[in-house]
Amino acid sequence: MSKPIKSSLRPAKEIAIILLSSLLVAAGLNFFLIPHQLLSGGVAGVASIIGYVSDWNISILYFLINAPLIIWGWRAVGKRYIVLSLISVVSTTWFMAVIPQVRLTKDPILAAVFGGIISAIGIGFALRAGGSTGGFDIVGSIVTRRRDIAMGNILFVMNGVVILLLGFYKSWDLALYSMLSTFVKGKVVDMIHVGHIKVTCFIITKKRDEMLCRLRKLHHGITCLHSEGGYSEERNYTLMTVTTRYELAAVRQAVTETDPKAFMNVVQSTEILGRFARPKN
């Protein structure tokens, strides 16, 4: 498939992923968490608390609370990210309204675990597509763009505050079950959303200029070293660049397309100091 066709299909693919993620988030809420009056945390959790104590429609509350966060994210993150997030919020609101609230399990622990897993998969897919499911995901995305902090950890801390409110206003048993769900969700999100993980790529090639031309399009710094083969004694060039795990596929594609005979070694970076270009949507 040609590049122009792939480029034209990319928005449709992203929207399809966002719709699937919204369906998963709504299913996790309506099939597991809400029937047991548990919280998923974040804006959905705030909406759920209000709905539990007032009998207001949780899906409508979810949309209304998300609105100011989307406006903030429009200015702080970028238009593309927020457009995808807005699609996610609207579709999640619709799915929550049409999917019946059915208690699939009588065990609140199972409901907390599986509700957290299903919701987290939806959140992770939305983040990988370049958007979010709204709410605290927007706040977390803003933080991870500026600091090397795992998205799951950010969501766990912020959601923990919301869950404490459930303990005060409803039941500490429900709050602890909800905390379990939030912990599971945070771990699953970190398994899917890997944008904060840095890796160092060492690329050995003879096509230095062509490789540099391709790698410069990825907006990360590149160090070029002269090297020599230990067995062949042929002159090579070693290019070193630090990127994110999420962008690694783009680096791999650039290397293989530029020089199929190139050698690339990838190692995870535990810490980086100095200026690092972070991906923008």
Short mmCIF file of C-alpha atoms in Angstrom, two decimals:
data_model
loop_
_atom_site.label_atom_id
_atom_site.label_comp_id
_atom_site.label_asym_id
_atom_site.label_seq_id
_atom_site.Cartn_x
_atom_site.Cartn_y
_atom_site.Cartn_z
CA MET A 1 0.00 0.00 0.00
CA SER A 2 1.41 3.40 -0.99
CA LYS A 3 2.28 6.05 1.58
CA PRO A 4 -0.42 8.54 0.39
CA ILE A 5 -3.09 5.87 0.85
CA LYS A 6 -1.72 4.95 4.30
CA SER A 7 -1.72 8.63 5.29
CA SER A 8 -5.32 9.06 4.17
CA LEU A 9 -6.42 5.96 6.11
CA ARG A 10 -4.61 6.94 9.31
CA PRO A 11 -7.34 9.27 10.69
CA ALA A 12 -9.99 6.61 10.08
CA LYS A 13 -7.85 4.03 11.88
CA GLU A 14 -7.30 6.35 14.84
CA ILE A 15 -11.01 7.10 15.13
CA ALA A 16 -11.82 3.38 14.95
CA ILE A 17 -9.36 2.69 17.80
CA ILE A 18 -10.86 5.53 19.85
CA LEU A 19 -14.37 4.14 19.36
CA LEU A 20 -13.20 0.67 20.40
CA SER A 21 -11.50 2.11 23.49
CA SER A 22 -14.69 4.00 24.40
CA LEU A 23 -16.70 0.80 24.10
CA LEU A 24 -14.28 -1.00 26.44
CA VAL A 25 -14.35 1.80 29.03
CA ALA A 26 -18.15 1.91 28.98
CA ALA A 27 -18.35 -1.90 29.21
CA GLY A 28 -16.00 -1.97 32.19
CA LEU A 29 -18.15 0.60 33.96
CA ASN A 30 -21.62 -0.75 33.15
CA PHE A 31 -20.86 -4.47 33.45
CA PHE A 32 -18.58 -4.50 36.50
CA LEU A 33 -18.02 -1.27 38.41
CA ILE A 34 -21.29 0.67 38.45
CA PRO A 35 -23.54 -2.34 39.31
CA HIS A 36 -21.43 -2.84 42.45
CA GLN A 37 -21.22 0.94 43.06
CA LEU A 38 -17.45 0.80 42.63
CA LEU A 39 -15.33 3.57 41.15
CA SER A 40 -12.96 3.54 38.22
CA GLY A 41 -11.40 6.76 39.47
CA GLY A 42 -10.98 10.00 37.56
CA VAL A 43 -13.88 11.89 36.05
CA ALA A 44 -15.87 8.68 35.69
CA GLY A 45 -15.37 8.17 39.42
CA VAL A 46 -16.50 11.69 40.28
CA ALA A 47 -19.55 11.27 38.05
CA SER A 48 -20.27 7.89 39.65
CA ILE A 49 -20.12 9.31 43.20
CA ILE A 50 -22.56 12.08 42.29
CA GLY A 51 -24.78 9.56 40.55
CA TYR A 52 -24.72 7.16 43.51
CA VAL A 53 -25.80 9.80 46.02
CA SER A 54 -28.21 11.76 43.79
CA ASP A 55 -29.52 9.23 41.21
CA TRP A 56 -28.50 11.59 38.40
CA ASN A 57 -27.54 10.11 35.04
CA ILE A 58 -23.87 9.12 35.30
CA SER A 59 -23.20 9.28 31.54
CA ILE A 60 -24.41 12.89 31.32
CA LEU A 61 -22.40 13.85 34.42
CA TYR A 62 -19.35 12.22 32.82
CA PHE A 63 -19.69 14.46 29.77
CA LEU A 64 -20.35 17.68 31.71
CA ILE A 65 -17.34 17.24 34.03
CA ASN A 66 -15.06 16.42 31.10
CA ALA A 67 -15.95 19.59 29.19
CA PRO A 68 -13.68 22.04 31.10
CA LEU A 69 -10.77 19.58 31.07
CA ILE A 70 -11.03 19.24 27.30
CA ILE A 71 -10.93 23.02 26.95
CA TRP A 72 -7.80 23.14 29.13
CA GLY A 73 -6.17 20.34 27.18
CA TRP A 74 -6.89 22.13 23.89
CA ARG A 75 -4.54 24.91 24.99
CA ALA A 76 -1.98 22.81 26.87
CA VAL A 77 -1.59 19.69 24.72
CA GLY A 78 -2.70 20.25 21.15
CA LYS A 79 -5.66 20.19 18.82
CA ARG A 80 -5.24 16.69 17.39
CA TYR A 81 -4.97 15.11 20.83
CA ILE A 82 -8.02 16.96 22.13
CA VAL A 83 -10.12 16.25 19.03
CA LEU A 84 -9.50 12.53 19.53
CA SER A 85 -10.19 12.91 23.26
CA LEU A 86 -13.44 14.74 22.53
CA ILE A 87 -14.52 11.92 20.21
CA SER A 88 -13.68 9.48 22.99
CA VAL A 89 -15.67 11.37 25.62
CA VAL A 90 -18.74 11.73 23.38
CA SER A 91 -18.66 8.09 22.27
CA THR A 92 -18.06 6.85 25.84
CA THR A 93 -21.05 8.92 27.00
CA TRP A 94 -23.19 7.35 24.27
CA PHE A 95 -22.00 3.80 24.97
CA MET A 96 -22.68 4.25 28.70
CA ALA A 97 -26.20 5.36 27.85
CA VAL A 98 -27.00 2.44 25.51
CA ILE A 99 -25.16 -0.41 27.25
CA PRO A 100 -27.35 -1.82 30.04
CA GLN A 101 -25.98 -1.90 33.57
CA VAL A 102 -25.77 -5.64 34.18
CA ARG A 103 -24.04 -7.29 37.14
CA LEU A 104 -22.00 -10.03 35.42
CA THR A 105 -20.51 -11.26 38.70
CA LYS A 106 -21.72 -11.21 42.28
CA ASP A 107 -18.18 -11.03 43.66
CA PRO A 108 -17.08 -7.37 44.13
CA ILE A 109 -13.40 -8.40 43.98
CA LEU A 110 -13.84 -9.98 40.57
CA ALA A 111 -15.84 -6.94 39.49
CA ALA A 112 -13.05 -4.63 40.65
CA VAL A 113 -10.31 -6.60 38.89
CA PHE A 114 -12.04 -7.22 35.58
CA GLY A 115 -13.64 -3.78 35.50
CA GLY A 116 -10.19 -2.27 35.99
CA ILE A 117 -8.59 -4.46 33.30
CA ILE A 118 -11.24 -3.79 30.66
CA SER A 119 -11.27 -0.04 31.35
CA ALA A 120 -7.46 0.07 31.32
CA ILE A 121 -7.27 -1.64 27.94
CA GLY A 122 -9.63 1.00 26.59
CA ILE A 123 -7.55 3.82 28.11
CA GLY A 124 -4.31 2.31 26.80
CA PHE A 125 -5.65 1.99 23.25
CA ALA A 126 -6.84 5.60 23.31
CA LEU A 127 -3.41 6.80 24.47
CA ARG A 128 -1.62 4.72 21.83
CA ALA A 129 -3.88 6.22 19.15
CA GLY A 130 -2.76 9.69 20.22
CA GLY A 131 -5.80 10.69 22.25
CA SER A 132 -7.25 9.85 25.64
CA THR A 133 -10.50 8.93 27.32
CA GLY A 134 -10.71 12.43 28.77
CA GLY A 135 -10.73 13.40 32.42
CA PHE A 136 -7.58 12.68 34.40
CA ASP A 137 -6.01 11.09 31.31
CA ILE A 138 -5.61 14.62 29.92
CA VAL A 139 -3.92 15.79 33.12
CA GLY A 140 -1.68 12.70 33.10
CA SER A 141 -0.74 13.22 29.45
CA ILE A 142 0.28 16.81 30.17
CA VAL A 143 2.51 15.65 33.04
CA THR A 144 4.15 12.80 31.08
CA ARG A 145 5.00 15.23 28.30
CA ARG A 146 7.05 17.25 30.78
CA ARG A 147 8.31 14.61 33.21
CA ASP A 148 9.45 10.96 32.94
CA ILE A 149 6.63 9.67 35.13
CA ALA A 150 4.58 6.60 34.34
CA MET A 151 1.03 7.40 33.28
CA GLY A 152 -0.32 4.60 35.48
CA ASN A 153 1.32 6.09 38.58
CA ILE A 154 -0.18 9.51 37.88
CA LEU A 155 -3.64 8.05 37.42
CA PHE A 156 -3.29 5.93 40.56
CA VAL A 157 -2.46 8.95 42.75
CA MET A 158 -5.19 11.21 41.34
CA ASN A 159 -7.78 8.46 41.35
CA GLY A 160 -6.87 7.56 44.93
CA VAL A 161 -8.11 10.97 46.08
CA VAL A 162 -11.44 10.41 44.34
CA ILE A 163 -11.78 6.95 45.86
CA LEU A 164 -11.20 8.33 49.36
CA LEU A 165 -14.31 10.43 48.83
CA LEU A 166 -16.25 7.23 48.20
CA GLY A 167 -15.03 5.92 51.54
CA PHE A 168 -16.25 9.01 53.38
CA TYR A 169 -19.59 9.31 51.63
CA LYS A 170 -20.52 5.68 50.97
CA SER A 171 -18.52 2.72 52.31
CA TRP A 172 -14.89 1.97 53.05
CA ASP A 173 -15.35 -1.57 51.73
CA LEU A 174 -16.41 -0.13 48.36
CA ALA A 175 -13.51 2.31 48.51
CA LEU A 176 -10.98 -0.47 49.07
CA TYR A 177 -12.46 -2.56 46.25
CA SER A 178 -12.26 0.53 44.04
CA MET A 179 -8.63 1.08 45.05
CA LEU A 180 -7.88 -2.48 43.93
CA SER A 181 -9.54 -1.75 40.59
CA THR A 182 -7.54 1.46 40.20
CA PHE A 183 -4.26 -0.30 41.01
CA VAL A 184 -4.96 -3.00 38.40
CA LYS A 185 -5.96 -0.35 35.88
CA GLY A 186 -2.76 1.62 36.44
CA LYS A 187 -0.56 -1.43 35.87
CA VAL A 188 -2.38 -2.42 32.69
CA VAL A 189 -2.22 1.14 31.34
CA ASP A 190 1.56 1.16 31.85
CA MET A 191 1.82 -2.12 29.92
CA ILE A 192 0.09 -0.53 26.93
CA HIS A 193 1.13 3.12 27.15
CA VAL A 194 4.93 3.08 26.97
CA GLY A 195 5.59 6.66 25.85
CA HIS A 196 7.50 7.48 29.06
CA ILE A 197 9.98 4.56 28.64
CA LYS A 198 13.24 5.66 27.01
CA VAL A 199 15.48 3.41 24.92
CA THR A 200 18.91 3.97 23.37
CA CYS A 201 19.45 2.75 19.80
CA PHE A 202 22.93 1.96 18.49
CA ILE A 203 22.87 1.72 14.70
CA ILE A 204 25.89 0.49 12.74
CA THR A 205 25.74 1.32 9.03
CA LYS A 206 27.82 2.35 6.04
CA LYS A 207 25.11 4.70 4.78
CA ARG A 208 25.71 7.49 7.25
CA ASP A 209 24.24 10.42 5.31
CA GLU A 210 21.07 8.61 4.22
CA MET A 211 20.51 7.26 7.73
CA LEU A 212 21.02 10.66 9.33
CA CYS A 213 18.54 12.19 6.89
CA ARG A 214 15.85 9.70 7.92
CA LEU A 215 16.54 9.79 11.65
CA ARG A 216 16.50 13.59 11.80
CA LYS A 217 12.83 13.49 10.85
CA LEU A 218 12.12 11.83 14.23
CA HIS A 219 13.24 14.99 16.09
CA HIS A 220 15.66 13.30 18.49
CA GLY A 221 19.36 14.03 18.83
CA ILE A 222 21.83 11.75 17.07
CA THR A 223 25.51 11.13 17.87
CA CYS A 224 27.68 9.87 14.99
CA LEU A 225 30.86 7.88 15.68
CA HIS A 226 33.45 6.36 13.35
CA SER A 227 33.78 2.62 13.95
CA GLU A 228 35.45 -0.42 12.46
CA GLY A 229 34.34 -4.01 12.12
CA GLY A 230 36.21 -6.33 14.48
CA TYR A 231 36.34 -9.18 11.95
CA SER A 232 35.93 -7.49 8.58
CA GLU A 233 38.07 -4.46 9.55
CA GLU A 234 35.78 -2.38 7.33
CA ARG A 235 34.97 1.20 8.22
CA ASN A 236 31.43 1.81 9.51
CA TYR A 237 29.50 4.54 11.28
CA THR A 238 27.79 4.06 14.63
CA LEU A 239 24.77 6.29 15.20
CA MET A 240 23.35 6.61 18.71
CA THR A 241 19.95 8.10 19.45
CA VAL A 242 17.61 8.06 22.46
CA THR A 243 13.91 7.70 21.76
CA THR A 244 10.77 6.42 23.47
CA ARG A 245 9.52 2.84 23.38
CA TYR A 246 6.43 4.11 21.59
CA GLU A 247 8.54 5.69 18.79
CA LEU A 248 10.85 2.68 18.49
CA ALA A 249 8.80 1.20 15.65
CA ALA A 250 9.38 4.36 13.59
CA VAL A 251 13.15 4.14 14.22
CA ARG A 252 13.18 0.46 13.26
CA GLN A 253 11.31 1.19 10.04
CA ALA A 254 13.66 4.06 9.15
CA VAL A 255 16.72 1.86 9.68
CA THR A 256 15.48 -1.16 7.72
CA GLU A 257 14.23 0.92 4.80
CA THR A 258 17.43 2.99 4.57
CA ASP A 259 19.95 0.18 4.99
CA PRO A 260 18.68 -3.42 5.16
CA LYS A 261 22.21 -4.52 6.10
CA ALA A 262 22.43 -2.18 9.10
CA PHE A 263 22.85 -3.56 12.63
CA MET A 264 20.78 -2.03 15.45
CA ASN A 265 21.07 -2.71 19.16
CA VAL A 266 18.34 -1.38 21.49
CA VAL A 267 18.84 -1.02 25.26
CA GLN A 268 16.46 0.46 27.82
CA SER A 269 17.64 3.72 29.37
CA THR A 270 17.14 3.95 33.11
CA GLU A 271 17.82 7.70 33.27
CA ILE A 272 18.53 10.58 30.91
CA LEU A 273 19.93 14.02 31.73
CA GLY A 274 19.72 17.09 29.58
CA ARG A 275 17.42 18.17 26.79
CA PHE A 276 15.17 15.50 25.30
CA ALA A 277 12.64 16.16 22.54
CA ARG A 278 9.31 14.72 23.59
CA PRO A 279 6.74 13.59 21.03
CA LYS A 280 3.89 15.97 20.29
CA ASN A 281 0.54 15.15 18.79
#
